[in-house]
Amino acid sequence: MSILNYQNLTLTYNEQEILHHIDLIIPRNQITVIVGQSGSGKSTLLKATIGLLSDDAKITEGKILFKEDNLLKKNLDGYRGKKIGVIFQNPLTYFDDYQNIEEHFYESLHTHFKYSKKQSRKIAIHYLKQMGLEETILNKYPFELSGGMAQRVMIALVLCLQPSLVLADEPTSSLDVVIQKQILDYLLNLKKQTTFVFVTHNIQVARYIADQIVVIKEGMIVEKGNVETIFNAPKHPYTKSLLRKEKNNAPI
Ligand SMILES: Nc1ncnc2c1ncn2[C@@H]1O[C@H](COP(=O)(O)OP(=O)(O)OP(=O)(O)O)[C@@H](O)[C@H]1O
């Protein structure tokens, strides 16, 4: 059964077509990984899903169905967070520099679940621990975090709301391989309750976590399939060249 269904999605930036007639089904409780070279439209697809496109973007055709709801016709404030979590490519730009990490957790957990400060702190500590982070990070402000720490805090912030769908744009790109594996294993365990759409440049990450791999080139899906098919019997020349180029990524 699908949780997300893109039907003929077509999008322009400044009237130039960037996504062309995207048809894609995201199956529930699976990890779908979108791969493709820089500029192929991966982030745009995620941003369109959750209504975070810039003003110069326009969706000219199509639908994005989340369960039965066409997201393009909805006020997405009611979806972000509890129903659909979003892990951004550059987390630091989304944090509030005047709030420490504990306040970020409290604001989010209180808004969505009315949790108290004490309850929020307990939940925050649990999720930070899964990310390999100590409780002391709660007192820090975003500008005090390294890129890798910020990524891990953001993942914890998103997951603590237990969304049924998580959109993740290069969520582990700043992490060293040991931490990356720990977090990927944790995400794999969450599949029982959550569906992931995961964008990455790292073909080894895709191989490790994906159920479905979607290859996107210049705003078009050129190939999709399960990990075995894409890695062992890729059909499209672009998929073959991506696999060749990225084969030197460190194995997970
Ligand atoms: N706000 C914008 N206005 C105009 N063009 C944009 C805007 N954002 C992205 N683009 C263009 O749209 C295309 C797709 O960009 P997008 O960021 O979705 O690609 P991507 O596959 O996610 O790339 P990367 O892997 O580098 O993040 C690129 O040609 C990019 O230059």
mmCIF file of C-alpha atoms and ligand atoms in Angstrom:
data_model
loop_
_atom_site.group_PDB
_atom_site.id
_atom_site.type_symbol
_atom_site.label_atom_id
_atom_site.label_comp_id
_atom_site.label_asym_id
_atom_site.label_seq_id
_atom_site.Cartn_x
_atom_site.Cartn_y
_atom_site.Cartn_z
ATOM 1 C CA MET A 1 0.000 0.000 0.000
ATOM 2 C CA SER A 2 1.289 3.494 -0.782
ATOM 3 C CA ILE A 3 1.545 6.451 1.574
ATOM 4 C CA LEU A 4 2.621 8.978 -1.033
ATOM 5 C CA ASN A 5 1.760 9.048 -4.695
ATOM 6 C CA TYR A 6 3.134 11.549 -7.198
ATOM 7 C CA GLN A 7 0.971 11.753 -10.288
ATOM 8 C CA ASN A 8 2.243 13.599 -13.357
ATOM 9 C CA LEU A 9 4.008 16.198 -11.174
ATOM 10 C CA THR A 10 5.435 18.975 -13.319
ATOM 11 C CA LEU A 11 7.181 22.031 -11.881
ATOM 12 C CA THR A 12 8.872 25.151 -13.213
ATOM 13 C CA TYR A 13 11.309 27.668 -11.744
ATOM 14 C CA ASN A 14 10.939 31.002 -13.536
ATOM 15 C CA GLU A 15 8.956 29.223 -16.237
ATOM 16 C CA GLN A 16 11.729 26.785 -16.951
ATOM 17 C CA GLU A 17 10.533 23.200 -16.501
ATOM 18 C CA ILE A 18 12.607 21.430 -13.810
ATOM 19 C CA LEU A 19 10.485 18.396 -12.900
ATOM 20 C CA HIS A 20 8.834 16.657 -15.822
ATOM 21 C CA HIS A 21 5.734 14.504 -15.344
ATOM 22 C CA ILE A 22 6.891 12.635 -12.250
ATOM 23 C CA ASP A 23 4.877 9.486 -11.525
ATOM 24 C CA LEU A 24 6.065 7.749 -8.397
ATOM 25 C CA ILE A 25 4.532 5.588 -5.707
ATOM 26 C CA ILE A 26 6.131 5.553 -2.252
ATOM 27 C CA PRO A 27 5.204 2.288 -0.517
ATOM 28 C CA ARG A 28 4.368 2.390 3.178
ATOM 29 C CA ASN A 29 6.975 1.188 5.709
ATOM 30 C CA GLN A 30 9.739 1.115 3.177
ATOM 31 C CA ILE A 31 12.744 3.300 2.469
ATOM 32 C CA THR A 32 12.700 4.856 -0.980
ATOM 33 C CA VAL A 33 16.011 6.416 -1.928
ATOM 34 C CA ILE A 34 16.227 9.033 -4.661
ATOM 35 C CA VAL A 35 19.594 9.273 -6.372
ATOM 36 C CA GLY A 36 20.846 11.486 -9.169
ATOM 37 C CA GLN A 37 23.541 14.008 -9.888
ATOM 38 C CA SER A 38 23.593 17.504 -8.463
ATOM 39 C CA GLY A 39 20.869 19.664 -9.987
ATOM 40 C CA SER A 40 18.686 16.755 -11.106
ATOM 41 C CA GLY A 41 15.724 17.951 -9.013
ATOM 42 C CA LYS A 42 15.874 15.695 -5.945
ATOM 43 C CA SER A 43 15.561 18.466 -3.334
ATOM 44 C CA THR A 44 12.916 20.223 -5.409
ATOM 45 C CA LEU A 45 10.784 17.089 -5.350
ATOM 46 C CA LEU A 46 10.990 16.924 -1.544
ATOM 47 C CA LYS A 47 10.327 20.654 -1.145
ATOM 48 C CA ALA A 48 7.290 20.426 -3.438
ATOM 49 C CA THR A 49 5.915 17.604 -1.293
ATOM 50 C CA ILE A 50 5.872 19.654 1.869
ATOM 51 C CA GLY A 51 5.214 23.108 0.395
ATOM 52 C CA LEU A 52 8.627 24.649 0.952
ATOM 53 C CA LEU A 53 9.309 25.852 -2.574
ATOM 54 C CA SER A 54 10.612 29.331 -3.239
ATOM 55 C CA ASP A 55 8.330 31.953 -4.809
ATOM 56 C CA ASP A 56 9.767 31.463 -8.290
ATOM 57 C CA ALA A 57 8.551 27.844 -8.361
ATOM 58 C CA LYS A 58 5.217 26.853 -9.849
ATOM 59 C CA ILE A 59 3.570 23.462 -10.030
ATOM 60 C CA THR A 60 1.986 23.450 -13.446
ATOM 61 C CA GLU A 61 0.478 19.962 -13.493
ATOM 62 C CA GLY A 62 -0.147 16.965 -11.326
ATOM 63 C CA LYS A 63 -0.985 15.843 -7.820
ATOM 64 C CA ILE A 64 0.845 14.696 -4.715
ATOM 65 C CA LEU A 65 -1.370 12.354 -2.742
ATOM 66 C CA PHE A 66 -0.515 11.724 0.921
ATOM 67 C CA LYS A 67 -2.875 8.857 1.749
ATOM 68 C CA GLU A 68 -6.055 10.343 0.158
ATOM 69 C CA ASP A 69 -5.164 14.035 0.488
ATOM 70 C CA ASN A 70 -3.800 16.023 -2.440
ATOM 71 C CA LEU A 71 -1.063 17.975 -0.647
ATOM 72 C CA LEU A 72 -1.070 20.624 -3.367
ATOM 73 C CA LYS A 73 -4.547 21.681 -2.245
ATOM 74 C CA LYS A 74 -3.873 21.666 1.490
ATOM 75 C CA ASN A 75 -2.506 24.064 4.041
ATOM 76 C CA LEU A 76 0.625 22.104 4.842
ATOM 77 C CA ASP A 77 1.158 23.612 8.301
ATOM 78 C CA GLY A 78 -1.156 20.872 9.565
ATOM 79 C CA TYR A 79 1.009 18.145 8.007
ATOM 80 C CA ARG A 80 4.564 19.244 8.812
ATOM 81 C CA GLY A 81 5.997 17.755 11.970
ATOM 82 C CA LYS A 82 3.575 15.161 13.292
ATOM 83 C CA LYS A 83 2.373 13.649 10.002
ATOM 84 C CA ILE A 84 5.326 14.424 7.741
ATOM 85 C CA GLY A 85 8.784 15.043 9.180
ATOM 86 C CA VAL A 86 11.407 16.828 7.125
ATOM 87 C CA ILE A 87 15.154 16.498 7.649
ATOM 88 C CA PHE A 88 16.741 19.347 5.728
ATOM 89 C CA GLN A 89 20.018 19.396 3.865
ATOM 90 C CA ASN A 90 21.416 22.334 5.882
ATOM 91 C CA PRO A 91 19.865 21.990 9.339
ATOM 92 C CA LEU A 92 21.617 25.011 10.825
ATOM 93 C CA THR A 93 19.618 27.344 8.617
ATOM 94 C CA TYR A 94 16.379 26.040 10.160
ATOM 95 C CA PHE A 95 17.326 26.331 13.830
ATOM 96 C CA ASP A 96 16.579 29.415 15.888
ATOM 97 C CA ASP A 97 19.905 30.788 17.145
ATOM 98 C CA TYR A 98 18.189 32.354 20.183
ATOM 99 C CA GLN A 99 16.872 29.023 21.481
ATOM 100 C CA ASN A 100 19.004 26.283 22.935
ATOM 101 C CA ILE A 101 18.454 22.671 21.863
ATOM 102 C CA GLU A 102 16.262 21.855 24.851
ATOM 103 C CA GLU A 103 13.963 24.740 23.929
ATOM 104 C CA HIS A 104 13.754 23.461 20.337
ATOM 105 C CA PHE A 105 12.556 20.064 21.588
ATOM 106 C CA TYR A 106 10.125 21.606 24.048
ATOM 107 C CA GLU A 107 8.599 23.935 21.488
ATOM 108 C CA SER A 108 8.052 21.112 19.031
ATOM 109 C CA LEU A 109 6.794 18.508 21.526
ATOM 110 C CA HIS A 110 4.591 21.002 23.353
ATOM 111 C CA THR A 111 3.064 22.320 20.131
ATOM 112 C CA HIS A 112 2.224 18.868 18.806
ATOM 113 C CA PHE A 113 1.523 16.860 21.972
ATOM 114 C CA LYS A 114 1.195 19.455 24.759
ATOM 115 C CA TYR A 115 4.069 17.809 26.629
ATOM 116 C CA SER A 116 5.502 19.558 29.661
ATOM 117 C CA LYS A 117 9.125 20.717 29.873
ATOM 118 C CA LYS A 118 10.000 17.706 32.003
ATOM 119 C CA GLN A 119 8.353 15.217 29.606
ATOM 120 C CA SER A 120 9.960 16.914 26.592
ATOM 121 C CA ARG A 121 13.394 16.745 28.180
ATOM 122 C CA LYS A 122 13.024 13.012 28.815
ATOM 123 C CA ILE A 123 11.943 12.347 25.220
ATOM 124 C CA ALA A 124 14.711 14.580 23.863
ATOM 125 C CA ILE A 125 17.348 12.674 25.853
ATOM 126 C CA HIS A 126 16.021 9.359 24.536
ATOM 127 C CA TYR A 127 16.203 10.423 20.884
ATOM 128 C CA LEU A 128 19.544 12.217 21.254
ATOM 129 C CA LYS A 129 20.965 9.030 22.755
ATOM 130 C CA GLN A 130 19.863 7.089 19.656
ATOM 131 C CA MET A 131 21.888 9.602 17.658
ATOM 132 C CA GLY A 132 24.948 9.018 19.856
ATOM 133 C CA LEU A 133 24.622 12.432 21.549
ATOM 134 C CA GLU A 134 24.961 13.255 25.248
ATOM 135 C CA GLU A 135 22.332 15.007 27.339
ATOM 136 C CA THR A 136 24.668 18.014 27.734
ATOM 137 C CA ILE A 137 23.936 19.040 24.155
ATOM 138 C CA LEU A 138 20.515 20.245 25.362
ATOM 139 C CA ASN A 139 22.182 23.351 26.838
ATOM 140 C CA LYS A 140 23.919 24.271 23.633
ATOM 141 C CA TYR A 141 22.796 26.839 21.081
ATOM 142 C CA PRO A 142 22.687 25.931 17.388
ATOM 143 C CA PHE A 143 25.731 28.064 16.509
ATOM 144 C CA GLU A 144 27.773 25.982 18.974
ATOM 145 C CA LEU A 145 27.136 22.762 17.031
ATOM 146 C CA SER A 146 29.337 21.237 14.349
ATOM 147 C CA GLY A 147 27.677 20.325 11.051
ATOM 148 C CA GLY A 148 27.523 16.650 12.017
ATOM 149 C CA MET A 149 26.043 17.379 15.455
ATOM 150 C CA ALA A 150 23.453 19.678 13.921
ATOM 151 C CA GLN A 151 22.421 16.904 11.529
ATOM 152 C CA ARG A 152 22.024 14.448 14.388
ATOM 153 C CA VAL A 153 20.045 16.925 16.507
ATOM 154 C CA MET A 154 17.778 17.611 13.552
ATOM 155 C CA ILE A 155 17.135 13.905 12.980
ATOM 156 C CA ALA A 156 16.270 13.509 16.688
ATOM 157 C CA LEU A 157 13.961 16.540 16.553
ATOM 158 C CA VAL A 158 12.117 15.146 13.550
ATOM 159 C CA LEU A 159 11.858 11.567 14.811
ATOM 160 C CA CYS A 160 10.662 12.467 18.312
ATOM 161 C CA LEU A 161 7.296 13.469 16.804
ATOM 162 C CA GLN A 162 6.965 9.930 15.386
ATOM 163 C CA PRO A 163 5.781 11.046 11.940
ATOM 164 C CA SER A 164 4.330 8.394 9.629
ATOM 165 C CA LEU A 165 6.385 9.787 6.739
ATOM 166 C CA VAL A 166 9.887 11.288 6.845
ATOM 167 C CA LEU A 167 11.429 13.194 3.961
ATOM 168 C CA ALA A 168 15.197 13.338 4.385
ATOM 169 C CA ASP A 169 17.558 15.343 2.189
ATOM 170 C CA GLU A 170 21.145 14.082 2.561
ATOM 171 C CA PRO A 171 20.562 13.518 6.295
ATOM 172 C CA THR A 172 23.887 11.833 7.013
ATOM 173 C CA SER A 173 26.178 13.727 4.624
ATOM 174 C CA SER A 174 28.246 15.406 7.387
ATOM 175 C CA LEU A 175 28.702 12.318 9.552
ATOM 176 C CA ASP A 176 31.704 10.087 9.858
ATOM 177 C CA VAL A 177 31.174 6.514 8.713
ATOM 178 C CA VAL A 178 30.801 4.979 12.181
ATOM 179 C CA ILE A 179 28.095 7.398 13.316
ATOM 180 C CA GLN A 180 26.481 7.231 9.893
ATOM 181 C CA LYS A 181 26.091 3.471 10.164
ATOM 182 C CA GLN A 182 24.670 3.748 13.677
ATOM 183 C CA ILE A 183 22.045 6.210 12.474
ATOM 184 C CA LEU A 184 21.209 4.300 9.300
ATOM 185 C CA ASP A 185 20.691 1.164 11.415
ATOM 186 C CA TYR A 186 18.383 3.102 13.698
ATOM 187 C CA LEU A 187 16.361 4.366 10.717
ATOM 188 C CA LEU A 188 16.139 0.833 9.338
ATOM 189 C CA ASN A 189 14.618 -0.243 12.649
ATOM 190 C CA LEU A 190 12.012 2.499 12.455
ATOM 191 C CA LYS A 191 10.588 1.153 9.207
ATOM 192 C CA LYS A 192 7.948 -0.743 11.184
ATOM 193 C CA GLN A 193 6.230 2.546 11.971
ATOM 194 C CA THR A 194 7.637 5.074 9.491
ATOM 195 C CA THR A 195 8.079 5.451 5.750
ATOM 196 C CA PHE A 196 11.182 7.248 4.486
ATOM 197 C CA VAL A 197 11.959 9.125 1.302
ATOM 198 C CA PHE A 198 15.674 9.664 1.391
ATOM 199 C CA VAL A 199 17.793 11.749 -0.979
ATOM 200 C CA THR A 200 21.485 10.951 -1.185
ATOM 201 C CA HIS A 201 24.515 11.300 -3.420
ATOM 202 C CA ASN A 202 26.077 8.338 -1.714
ATOM 203 C CA ILE A 203 25.331 5.186 -3.621
ATOM 204 C CA GLN A 204 26.632 2.991 -0.779
ATOM 205 C CA VAL A 205 24.128 4.596 1.583
ATOM 206 C CA ALA A 206 21.400 3.864 -0.963
ATOM 207 C CA ARG A 207 22.505 0.277 -1.231
ATOM 208 C CA TYR A 208 22.548 -0.151 2.544
ATOM 209 C CA ILE A 209 19.136 1.222 3.397
ATOM 210 C CA ALA A 210 16.920 1.263 0.317
ATOM 211 C CA ASP A 211 13.997 -0.936 -0.490
ATOM 212 C CA GLN A 212 13.218 1.053 -3.615
ATOM 213 C CA ILE A 213 15.760 3.154 -5.537
ATOM 214 C CA VAL A 214 14.595 5.918 -7.867
ATOM 215 C CA VAL A 215 17.091 7.340 -10.342
ATOM 216 C CA ILE A 216 16.372 10.888 -11.437
ATOM 217 C CA LYS A 217 18.092 12.729 -14.269
ATOM 218 C CA GLU A 218 17.330 16.298 -15.314
ATOM 219 C CA GLY A 219 13.966 16.188 -13.580
ATOM 220 C CA MET A 220 12.831 12.870 -15.015
ATOM 221 C CA ILE A 221 12.714 9.419 -13.476
ATOM 222 C CA VAL A 222 14.854 7.270 -15.726
ATOM 223 C CA GLU A 223 14.777 4.059 -13.712
ATOM 224 C CA LYS A 224 13.404 2.620 -10.493
ATOM 225 C CA GLY A 225 13.548 -0.748 -8.849
ATOM 226 C CA ASN A 226 14.660 -2.658 -5.807
ATOM 227 C CA VAL A 227 18.290 -2.633 -4.674
ATOM 228 C CA GLU A 228 19.175 -5.956 -6.322
ATOM 229 C CA THR A 229 17.802 -4.891 -9.693
ATOM 230 C CA ILE A 230 19.395 -1.455 -9.707
ATOM 231 C CA PHE A 231 22.808 -2.672 -8.526
ATOM 232 C CA ASN A 232 22.998 -5.987 -10.356
ATOM 233 C CA ALA A 233 21.083 -5.294 -13.528
ATOM 234 C CA PRO A 234 20.801 -1.544 -14.144
ATOM 235 C CA LYS A 235 19.156 -0.824 -17.468
ATOM 236 C CA HIS A 236 19.534 2.878 -18.105
ATOM 237 C CA PRO A 237 22.981 4.178 -19.179
ATOM 238 C CA TYR A 238 22.652 7.027 -16.640
ATOM 239 C CA THR A 239 22.167 4.536 -13.784
ATOM 240 C CA LYS A 240 25.183 2.600 -14.989
ATOM 241 C CA SER A 241 27.317 5.753 -15.088
ATOM 242 C CA LEU A 242 26.152 6.809 -11.593
ATOM 243 C CA LEU A 243 27.094 3.401 -10.208
ATOM 244 C CA ARG A 244 30.505 3.607 -11.880
ATOM 245 C CA LYS A 245 31.196 7.136 -10.620
ATOM 246 C CA GLU A 246 30.118 6.466 -7.061
ATOM 247 C CA LYS A 247 31.568 3.017 -6.624
ATOM 248 C CA ASN A 248 34.482 4.475 -4.665
ATOM 249 C CA ASN A 249 32.252 5.781 -1.846
ATOM 250 C CA ALA A 250 33.283 4.098 1.391
ATOM 251 C CA PRO A 251 31.231 0.951 2.027
ATOM 252 C CA ILE A 252 28.823 1.064 4.980
HETATM 253 N N1 LIG B 1 14.882 28.596 -6.112
HETATM 254 C C1 LIG B 1 15.299 28.243 -7.316
HETATM 255 N N2 LIG B 1 15.134 29.074 -8.374
HETATM 256 C C2 LIG B 1 15.543 28.708 -9.603
HETATM 257 N N3 LIG B 1 16.126 27.524 -9.895
HETATM 258 C C3 LIG B 1 16.321 26.666 -8.883
HETATM 259 C C4 LIG B 1 15.926 26.983 -7.538
HETATM 260 N N4 LIG B 1 16.247 25.934 -6.760
HETATM 261 C C5 LIG B 1 16.821 24.990 -7.563
HETATM 262 N N5 LIG B 1 16.862 25.447 -8.830
HETATM 263 C C6 LIG B 1 17.364 24.695 -9.998
HETATM 264 O O1 LIG B 1 16.557 23.542 -10.148
HETATM 265 C C7 LIG B 1 17.348 22.415 -10.532
HETATM 266 C C8 LIG B 1 17.150 21.290 -9.530
HETATM 267 O O2 LIG B 1 17.712 21.696 -8.285
HETATM 268 P P1 LIG B 1 17.648 20.781 -6.976
HETATM 269 O O3 LIG B 1 18.250 21.560 -5.858
HETATM 270 O O4 LIG B 1 16.284 20.260 -6.809
HETATM 271 O O5 LIG B 1 18.608 19.603 -7.424
HETATM 272 P P2 LIG B 1 19.263 18.427 -6.544
HETATM 273 O O6 LIG B 1 19.186 17.208 -7.391
HETATM 274 O O7 LIG B 1 18.631 18.372 -5.211
HETATM 275 O O8 LIG B 1 20.756 18.924 -6.426
HETATM 276 P P3 LIG B 1 21.805 18.711 -5.207
HETATM 277 O O9 LIG B 1 22.103 17.251 -5.220
HETATM 278 O O10 LIG B 1 22.973 19.544 -5.601
HETATM 279 O O11 LIG B 1 21.132 19.178 -3.937
HETATM 280 C C9 LIG B 1 18.781 22.922 -10.646
HETATM 281 O O12 LIG B 1 19.011 23.253 -11.989
HETATM 282 C C10 LIG B 1 18.781 24.167 -9.781
HETATM 283 O O13 LIG B 1 19.721 25.102 -10.252
#
